[in-house]
């Protein structure tokens, strides 16, 4: 049992189908849970990990109507083991990490929060294993990935130096993301830095396998749109979160998602880029309300 931010959560280590030792967390519902209150699984972005969801997981699991919340570090991220073959850092293979985790934890018809890469995995899951998914939150991701945002991400993945101390980590993270998140304070950036980097001997350590950069470097042009995989979510309530300053998810893509999925609802997080941090009260409240409104087996949208 681990304590972070005043809240206890269970560390989960498991061996997935290819023999890698992966890590996840379980935030137990404070007041116990009922059959109608779905658990939620949070899936992080390309270089990110379970720590990104700590504040959201606390909120969703707390109080008399809390629910179990799980988070997962896919291979090569956070506390999970690196893959010896960087070619395995692709969405279809990472989807199997998620399936193995969900099967081990007996999660089905489960709420999902997918940030960026985690949202791509979610859309593939909808096509491959629809019974695993209940309501879905897509955080700043859709079937079309904007080339500008992809290029920006490729420019730093696997190339970011490991800071010498946490003060340097704060400065680095602010330099990387500050332009798209102009209202985030240094206190918040310090917290984000501790999400992004692991810690070893009191100092920052790599938070992901640098070989992820090699996986991105082999991309040849834009990533193909995955509208068929998104359309597989037709029976699932969907909430799309877009950062106002996002360069990865365009308003036009959100509008097309809304056209294809009439029950889909979207919100915009002001003054944040890719991907919204899921740390502010209005966004956390919107996510909590979305899952509350879709509990009890309702799969036709929410109001």
Tab-separated table of N, CA, C and O in Angstrom, residues 199-297:
chain	number	residue	atom	x	y	z
A	199	UNK	N	11.526	8.990	-9.869
A	199	UNK	CA	12.456	9.496	-8.864
A	199	UNK	C	13.402	8.393	-8.428
A	199	UNK	O	12.976	7.246	-8.200
A	200	UNK	N	14.681	8.693	-8.339
A	200	UNK	CA	15.686	7.745	-7.880
A	200	UNK	C	16.686	8.488	-7.009
A	200	UNK	O	17.263	9.485	-7.444
A	201	UNK	N	16.842	8.009	-5.785
A	201	UNK	CA	17.759	8.644	-4.832
A	201	UNK	C	17.455	10.127	-4.652
A	201	UNK	O	18.360	10.964	-4.530
A	202	UNK	N	16.161	10.455	-4.671
A	202	UNK	CA	15.733	11.828	-4.439
A	202	UNK	C	15.847	12.742	-5.644
A	202	UNK	O	15.525	13.933	-5.547
A	203	UNK	N	16.275	12.235	-6.775
A	203	UNK	CA	16.462	13.050	-7.970
A	203	UNK	C	15.584	12.542	-9.115
A	203	UNK	O	15.151	11.392	-9.111
A	204	UNK	N	15.352	13.398	-10.109
A	204	UNK	CA	14.588	12.942	-11.275
A	204	UNK	C	15.305	11.816	-12.002
A	204	UNK	O	16.536	11.793	-12.098
A	205	UNK	N	14.531	10.893	-12.512
A	205	UNK	CA	15.035	9.773	-13.310
A	205	UNK	C	14.113	9.633	-14.515
A	205	UNK	O	12.989	10.152	-14.524
A	206	UNK	N	14.570	8.961	-15.571
A	206	UNK	CA	13.730	8.837	-16.771
A	206	UNK	C	12.353	8.263	-16.436
A	206	UNK	O	12.240	7.276	-15.706
A	207	UNK	N	11.316	8.886	-16.982
A	207	UNK	CA	9.949	8.425	-16.749
A	207	UNK	C	9.428	7.532	-17.849
A	207	UNK	O	8.311	7.024	-17.755
A	208	UNK	N	10.238	7.340	-18.893
A	208	UNK	CA	9.846	6.454	-19.986
A	208	UNK	C	11.105	6.009	-20.717
A	208	UNK	O	12.178	6.611	-20.590
A	209	UNK	N	10.946	4.945	-21.482
A	209	UNK	CA	12.049	4.410	-22.267
A	209	UNK	C	12.375	5.380	-23.411
A	209	UNK	O	11.513	5.657	-24.252
A	210	UNK	N	13.603	5.923	-23.463
A	210	UNK	CA	13.954	6.841	-24.559
A	210	UNK	C	13.773	6.227	-25.942
A	210	UNK	O	13.659	6.962	-26.928
A	211	UNK	N	13.725	4.897	-26.025
A	211	UNK	CA	13.531	4.247	-27.321
A	211	UNK	C	12.171	4.546	-27.930
A	211	UNK	O	11.941	4.252	-29.113
A	212	UNK	N	11.262	5.132	-27.149
A	212	UNK	CA	9.998	5.583	-27.727
A	212	UNK	C	10.255	6.566	-28.863
A	212	UNK	O	9.482	6.644	-29.826
A	213	UNK	N	11.345	7.330	-28.750
A	213	UNK	CA	11.693	8.258	-29.810
A	213	UNK	C	12.010	7.547	-31.112
A	213	UNK	O	11.710	8.048	-32.200
A	214	UNK	N	12.615	6.365	-31.018
A	214	UNK	CA	12.907	5.582	-32.229
A	214	UNK	C	11.601	5.118	-32.880
A	214	UNK	O	11.490	5.098	-34.116
A	215	UNK	N	10.647	4.744	-32.061
A	215	UNK	CA	9.362	4.304	-32.606
A	215	UNK	C	8.681	5.438	-33.364
A	215	UNK	O	8.047	5.217	-34.404
A	216	UNK	N	8.812	6.668	-32.868
A	216	UNK	CA	8.201	7.801	-33.558
A	216	UNK	C	8.973	8.181	-34.809
A	216	UNK	O	8.412	8.652	-35.794
A	217	UNK	N	10.304	7.981	-34.796
A	217	UNK	CA	11.129	8.424	-35.913
A	217	UNK	C	10.864	7.643	-37.193
A	217	UNK	O	11.204	8.108	-38.286
A	218	UNK	N	10.253	6.463	-37.084
A	218	UNK	CA	9.998	5.671	-38.284
A	218	UNK	C	8.664	6.029	-38.935
A	218	UNK	O	8.316	5.482	-39.974
A	219	UNK	N	7.915	6.950	-38.319
A	219	UNK	CA	6.652	7.352	-38.919
A	219	UNK	C	6.909	8.076	-40.232
A	219	UNK	O	7.779	8.938	-40.337
A	220	UNK	N	6.167	7.734	-41.240
A	220	UNK	CA	6.341	8.326	-42.562
A	220	UNK	C	5.085	9.111	-42.904
A	220	UNK	O	4.106	8.570	-43.411
A	221	UNK	N	5.111	10.406	-42.590
A	221	UNK	CA	3.969	11.257	-42.890
A	221	UNK	C	2.896	11.178	-41.817
A	221	UNK	O	3.093	10.626	-40.735
A	222	UNK	N	1.716	11.729	-42.094
A	222	UNK	CA	0.635	11.784	-41.114
A	222	UNK	C	0.147	10.399	-40.720
A	222	UNK	O	0.198	9.454	-41.505
A	223	UNK	N	-0.342	10.286	-39.508
A	223	UNK	CA	-0.952	9.037	-39.061
A	223	UNK	C	-2.330	8.913	-39.715
A	223	UNK	O	-3.118	9.864	-39.699
A	224	UNK	N	-2.652	7.770	-40.310
A	224	UNK	CA	-3.969	7.621	-40.943
A	224	UNK	C	-5.101	7.823	-39.935
A	224	UNK	O	-4.977	7.466	-38.758
A	225	UNK	N	-6.179	8.408	-40.399
A	225	UNK	CA	-7.352	8.579	-39.544
A	225	UNK	C	-7.943	7.225	-39.191
A	225	UNK	O	-7.873	6.275	-39.982
A	226	UNK	N	-8.506	7.132	-37.999
A	226	UNK	CA	-9.082	5.859	-37.547
A	226	UNK	C	-10.584	6.022	-37.262
A	226	UNK	O	-11.085	5.617	-36.210
A	227	UNK	N	-11.293	6.563	-38.221
A	227	UNK	CA	-12.731	6.739	-38.048
A	227	UNK	C	-13.472	5.421	-37.810
A	227	UNK	O	-14.405	5.387	-36.986
A	228	UNK	N	-13.134	4.318	-38.473
A	228	UNK	CA	-13.863	3.076	-38.168
A	228	UNK	C	-13.733	2.658	-36.712
A	228	UNK	O	-14.696	2.153	-36.113
A	229	UNK	N	-12.566	2.852	-36.123
A	229	UNK	CA	-12.380	2.498	-34.716
A	229	UNK	C	-13.183	3.447	-33.817
A	229	UNK	O	-13.780	3.014	-32.833
A	230	UNK	N	-13.210	4.726	-34.166
A	230	UNK	CA	-14.049	5.650	-33.404
A	230	UNK	C	-15.517	5.267	-33.531
A	230	UNK	O	-16.269	5.290	-32.546
A	231	UNK	N	-15.948	4.913	-34.735
A	231	UNK	CA	-17.348	4.542	-34.948
A	231	UNK	C	-17.744	3.315	-34.132
A	231	UNK	O	-18.929	3.103	-33.856
A	232	UNK	N	-16.759	2.507	-33.739
A	232	UNK	CA	-17.053	1.346	-32.889
A	232	UNK	C	-17.535	1.766	-31.508
A	232	UNK	O	-18.055	0.941	-30.756
A	233	UNK	N	-17.379	3.055	-31.164
A	233	UNK	CA	-17.868	3.573	-29.871
A	233	UNK	C	-19.331	4.027	-29.954
A	233	UNK	O	-19.830	4.656	-29.016
A	234	UNK	N	-20.019	3.714	-31.031
A	234	UNK	CA	-21.370	4.233	-31.247
A	234	UNK	C	-22.321	3.907	-30.101
A	234	UNK	O	-23.238	4.680	-29.800
A	235	UNK	N	-22.125	2.761	-29.429
A	235	UNK	CA	-23.022	2.352	-28.345
A	235	UNK	C	-22.525	2.819	-26.976
A	235	UNK	O	-23.182	2.565	-25.970
A	236	UNK	N	-21.404	3.494	-26.935
A	236	UNK	CA	-20.833	3.927	-25.663
A	236	UNK	C	-21.040	5.422	-25.467
A	236	UNK	O	-20.770	6.210	-26.381
A	237	UNK	N	-21.503	5.830	-24.300
A	237	UNK	CA	-21.484	7.270	-24.009
A	237	UNK	C	-20.055	7.794	-24.099
A	237	UNK	O	-19.114	7.143	-23.627
A	238	UNK	N	-19.875	8.949	-24.716
A	238	UNK	CA	-18.532	9.503	-24.920
A	238	UNK	C	-18.505	10.969	-24.510
A	238	UNK	O	-19.398	11.743	-24.872
A	239	UNK	N	-17.478	11.324	-23.767
A	239	UNK	CA	-17.176	12.718	-23.447
A	239	UNK	C	-15.811	13.039	-24.042
A	239	UNK	O	-14.830	12.334	-23.767
A	240	UNK	N	-15.746	14.073	-24.870
A	240	UNK	CA	-14.477	14.519	-25.442
A	240	UNK	C	-14.034	15.786	-24.726
A	240	UNK	O	-14.804	16.749	-24.607
A	241	UNK	N	-12.811	15.768	-24.240
A	241	UNK	CA	-12.196	16.945	-23.627
A	241	UNK	C	-11.161	17.475	-24.605
A	241	UNK	O	-10.281	16.733	-25.056
A	242	UNK	N	-11.257	18.761	-24.926
A	242	UNK	CA	-10.260	19.380	-25.808
A	242	UNK	C	-9.626	20.564	-25.101
A	242	UNK	O	-10.323	21.377	-24.489
A	243	UNK	N	-8.300	20.645	-25.155
A	243	UNK	CA	-7.624	21.829	-24.656
A	243	UNK	C	-7.819	22.977	-25.632
A	243	UNK	O	-7.685	22.809	-26.847
A	244	UNK	N	-8.126	24.148	-25.122
A	244	UNK	CA	-8.360	25.310	-25.985
A	244	UNK	C	-7.190	25.562	-26.933
A	244	UNK	O	-7.389	25.959	-28.087
A	245	UNK	N	-5.965	25.306	-26.455
A	245	UNK	CA	-4.772	25.564	-27.251
A	245	UNK	C	-4.193	24.296	-27.877
A	245	UNK	O	-3.038	24.293	-28.310
A	246	UNK	N	-4.982	23.254	-27.964
A	246	UNK	CA	-4.474	21.987	-28.476
A	246	UNK	C	-4.031	22.099	-29.925
A	246	UNK	O	-4.706	22.717	-30.758
A	247	UNK	N	-2.875	21.488	-30.235
A	247	UNK	CA	-2.407	21.396	-31.614
A	247	UNK	C	-2.509	19.966	-32.140
A	247	UNK	O	-2.017	19.663	-33.220
A	248	UNK	N	-3.168	19.086	-31.371
A	248	UNK	CA	-3.299	17.684	-31.778
A	248	UNK	C	-4.735	17.321	-32.150
A	248	UNK	O	-4.964	16.494	-33.027
A	249	UNK	N	-5.699	17.936	-31.480
A	249	UNK	CA	-7.115	17.682	-31.742
A	249	UNK	C	-7.762	18.996	-32.173
A	249	UNK	O	-7.805	19.957	-31.398
A	250	UNK	N	-8.254	19.036	-33.406
A	250	UNK	CA	-8.816	20.277	-33.944
A	250	UNK	C	-10.308	20.388	-33.638
A	250	UNK	O	-10.998	19.371	-33.452
A	251	UNK	N	-10.849	21.616	-33.604
A	251	UNK	CA	-12.298	21.777	-33.458
A	251	UNK	C	-13.072	21.091	-34.571
A	251	UNK	O	-14.178	20.593	-34.350
A	252	UNK	N	-12.486	21.055	-35.777
A	252	UNK	CA	-13.167	20.404	-36.905
A	252	UNK	C	-13.320	18.901	-36.678
A	252	UNK	O	-14.361	18.309	-37.008
A	253	UNK	N	-12.282	18.286	-36.095
A	253	UNK	CA	-12.382	16.854	-35.799
A	253	UNK	C	-13.430	16.599	-34.730
A	253	UNK	O	-14.223	15.653	-34.838
A	254	UNK	N	-13.474	17.454	-33.708
A	254	UNK	CA	-14.493	17.294	-32.665
A	254	UNK	C	-15.886	17.423	-33.260
A	254	UNK	O	-16.802	16.656	-32.928
A	255	UNK	N	-16.064	18.380	-34.169
A	255	UNK	CA	-17.374	18.561	-34.808
A	255	UNK	C	-17.777	17.324	-35.604
A	255	UNK	O	-18.953	16.906	-35.580
A	256	UNK	N	-16.830	16.711	-36.302
A	256	UNK	CA	-17.139	15.500	-37.057
A	256	UNK	C	-17.429	14.331	-36.127
A	256	UNK	O	-18.314	13.496	-36.405
A	257	UNK	N	-16.722	14.259	-35.016
A	257	UNK	CA	-17.011	13.229	-34.020
A	257	UNK	C	-18.443	13.386	-33.504
A	257	UNK	O	-19.179	12.409	-33.340
A	258	UNK	N	-18.836	14.630	-33.250
A	258	UNK	CA	-20.194	14.910	-32.781
A	258	UNK	C	-21.230	14.512	-33.836
A	258	UNK	O	-22.279	13.941	-33.514
A	259	UNK	N	-20.933	14.776	-35.112
A	259	UNK	CA	-21.865	14.422	-36.177
A	259	UNK	C	-22.060	12.920	-36.270
A	259	UNK	O	-23.172	12.429	-36.468
A	260	UNK	N	-20.972	12.174	-36.126
A	260	UNK	CA	-21.032	10.716	-36.244
A	260	UNK	C	-21.623	10.061	-35.002
A	260	UNK	O	-22.131	8.939	-35.073
A	261	UNK	N	-21.493	10.722	-33.862
A	261	UNK	CA	-21.915	10.138	-32.584
A	261	UNK	C	-22.807	11.171	-31.889
A	261	UNK	O	-22.345	11.946	-31.057
A	262	UNK	N	-24.102	11.187	-32.218
A	262	UNK	CA	-24.997	12.239	-31.707
A	262	UNK	C	-25.070	12.311	-30.184
A	262	UNK	O	-25.403	13.367	-29.634
A	263	UNK	N	-24.773	11.209	-29.483
A	263	UNK	CA	-24.825	11.226	-28.022
A	263	UNK	C	-23.534	11.744	-27.397
A	263	UNK	O	-23.433	11.859	-26.193
A	264	UNK	N	-22.539	12.051	-28.234
A	264	UNK	CA	-21.257	12.532	-27.730
A	264	UNK	C	-21.391	13.957	-27.211
A	264	UNK	O	-22.064	14.800	-27.804
A	265	UNK	N	-20.718	14.212	-26.097
A	265	UNK	CA	-20.655	15.546	-25.520
A	265	UNK	C	-19.205	15.975	-25.465
A	265	UNK	O	-18.314	15.156	-25.245
A	266	UNK	N	-18.955	17.261	-25.665
A	266	UNK	CA	-17.583	17.752	-25.604
A	266	UNK	C	-17.491	18.993	-24.727
A	266	UNK	O	-18.458	19.743	-24.592
A	267	UNK	N	-16.324	19.156	-24.121
A	267	UNK	CA	-16.028	20.349	-23.353
A	267	UNK	C	-14.649	20.856	-23.770
A	267	UNK	O	-13.841	20.099	-24.295
A	268	UNK	N	-14.407	22.131	-23.545
A	268	UNK	CA	-13.118	22.749	-23.831
A	268	UNK	C	-12.530	23.248	-22.522
A	268	UNK	O	-13.219	23.904	-21.728
A	269	UNK	N	-11.265	22.925	-22.286
A	269	UNK	CA	-10.563	23.395	-21.095
A	269	UNK	C	-9.836	24.687	-21.466
A	269	UNK	O	-8.920	24.662	-22.297
A	270	UNK	N	-10.209	25.810	-20.890
A	270	UNK	CA	-9.587	27.086	-21.262
A	270	UNK	C	-8.102	27.131	-20.916
A	270	UNK	O	-7.661	26.562	-19.905
A	271	UNK	N	-7.330	27.793	-21.769
A	271	UNK	CA	-5.920	28.114	-21.507
A	271	UNK	C	-5.043	26.877	-21.312
A	271	UNK	O	-3.985	26.969	-20.706
A	272	UNK	N	-5.481	25.723	-21.817
A	272	UNK	CA	-4.643	24.531	-21.770
A	272	UNK	C	-4.495	23.966	-23.175
A	272	UNK	O	-5.373	24.116	-24.021
A	273	UNK	N	-3.345	23.320	-23.415
A	273	UNK	CA	-3.062	22.728	-24.710
A	273	UNK	C	-3.186	21.225	-24.659
A	273	UNK	O	-4.058	20.671	-23.994
A	274	UNK	N	-2.262	20.557	-25.357
A	274	UNK	CA	-2.273	19.094	-25.375
A	274	UNK	C	-1.318	18.553	-24.316
A	274	UNK	O	-0.147	18.908	-24.286
A	275	UNK	N	-1.851	17.693	-23.475
A	275	UNK	CA	-3.255	17.387	-23.286
A	275	UNK	C	-3.676	18.008	-21.963
A	275	UNK	O	-2.859	18.143	-21.058
A	276	UNK	N	-4.953	18.414	-21.821
A	276	UNK	CA	-5.386	18.964	-20.543
A	276	UNK	C	-4.919	18.110	-19.369
A	276	UNK	O	-4.919	16.881	-19.427
A	277	UNK	N	-4.529	18.786	-18.291
A	277	UNK	CA	-3.847	18.123	-17.179
A	277	UNK	C	-4.783	17.333	-16.271
A	277	UNK	O	-4.317	16.526	-15.461
A	278	UNK	N	-6.094	17.560	-16.392
A	278	UNK	CA	-7.089	16.872	-15.548
A	278	UNK	C	-6.803	17.117	-14.061
A	278	UNK	O	-6.984	16.234	-13.230
A	279	UNK	N	-6.391	18.341	-13.765
A	279	UNK	CA	-6.113	18.716	-12.379
A	279	UNK	C	-7.037	19.821	-11.883
A	279	UNK	O	-7.102	20.068	-10.683
A	280	UNK	N	-7.720	20.514	-12.789
A	280	UNK	CA	-8.570	21.641	-12.388
A	280	UNK	C	-9.956	21.155	-11.985
A	280	UNK	O	-10.471	20.150	-12.500
A	281	UNK	N	-10.566	21.868	-11.056
A	281	UNK	CA	-11.855	21.449	-10.494
A	281	UNK	C	-12.967	21.343	-11.535
A	281	UNK	O	-13.728	20.363	-11.516
A	282	UNK	N	-13.136	22.318	-12.457
A	282	UNK	CA	-14.234	22.175	-13.424
A	282	UNK	C	-14.125	20.926	-14.293
A	282	UNK	O	-15.138	20.257	-14.557
A	283	UNK	N	-12.918	20.596	-14.754
A	283	UNK	CA	-12.769	19.414	-15.606
A	283	UNK	C	-12.995	18.145	-14.806
A	283	UNK	O	-13.672	17.212	-15.272
A	284	UNK	N	-12.436	18.075	-13.607
A	284	UNK	CA	-12.648	16.902	-12.767
A	284	UNK	C	-14.130	16.720	-12.476
A	284	UNK	O	-14.665	15.603	-12.530
A	285	UNK	N	-14.826	17.811	-12.185
A	285	UNK	CA	-16.265	17.741	-11.922
A	285	UNK	C	-17.029	17.242	-13.139
A	285	UNK	O	-17.947	16.417	-13.030
A	286	UNK	N	-16.641	17.719	-14.332
A	286	UNK	CA	-17.314	17.276	-15.554
A	286	UNK	C	-17.124	15.783	-15.778
A	286	UNK	O	-18.076	15.073	-16.160
A	287	UNK	N	-15.920	15.278	-15.530
A	287	UNK	CA	-15.661	13.847	-15.696
A	287	UNK	C	-16.452	13.041	-14.669
A	287	UNK	O	-17.074	12.015	-14.999
A	288	UNK	N	-16.455	13.493	-13.425
A	288	UNK	CA	-17.186	12.789	-12.366
A	288	UNK	C	-18.684	12.743	-12.682
A	288	UNK	O	-19.340	11.704	-12.502
A	289	UNK	N	-19.223	13.865	-13.153
A	289	UNK	CA	-20.643	13.910	-13.486
A	289	UNK	C	-20.964	13.021	-14.677
A	289	UNK	O	-22.004	12.360	-14.725
A	290	UNK	N	-20.086	12.989	-15.654
A	290	UNK	CA	-20.279	12.108	-16.816
A	290	UNK	C	-20.394	10.655	-16.375
A	290	UNK	O	-21.319	9.940	-16.786
A	291	UNK	N	-19.499	10.199	-15.527
A	291	UNK	CA	-19.569	8.808	-15.078
A	291	UNK	C	-20.769	8.576	-14.169
A	291	UNK	O	-21.406	7.519	-14.236
A	292	UNK	N	-21.107	9.549	-13.345
A	292	UNK	CA	-22.278	9.381	-12.490
A	292	UNK	C	-23.538	9.223	-13.338
A	292	UNK	O	-24.381	8.362	-13.089
A	293	UNK	N	-23.656	10.061	-14.386
A	293	UNK	CA	-24.858	10.052	-15.220
A	293	UNK	C	-24.959	8.804	-16.089
A	293	UNK	O	-26.043	8.481	-16.571
A	294	UNK	N	-23.844	8.121	-16.297
A	294	UNK	CA	-23.865	6.938	-17.166
A	294	UNK	C	-23.782	5.633	-16.377
A	294	UNK	O	-23.665	4.563	-16.969
A	295	UNK	N	-23.863	5.700	-15.060
A	295	UNK	CA	-23.895	4.483	-14.248
A	295	UNK	C	-25.219	3.746	-14.449
A	295	UNK	O	-26.177	4.292	-14.985
A	296	UNK	N	-25.241	2.512	-14.010
A	296	UNK	CA	-26.488	1.759	-13.992
A	296	UNK	C	-26.863	1.126	-15.309
A	296	UNK	O	-28.029	0.827	-15.555
A	297	UNK	N	-25.869	0.925	-16.185
A	297	UNK	CA	-26.143	0.171	-17.407
A	297	UNK	C	-26.585	0.989	-18.591
A	297	UNK	O	-26.798	0.471	-19.671
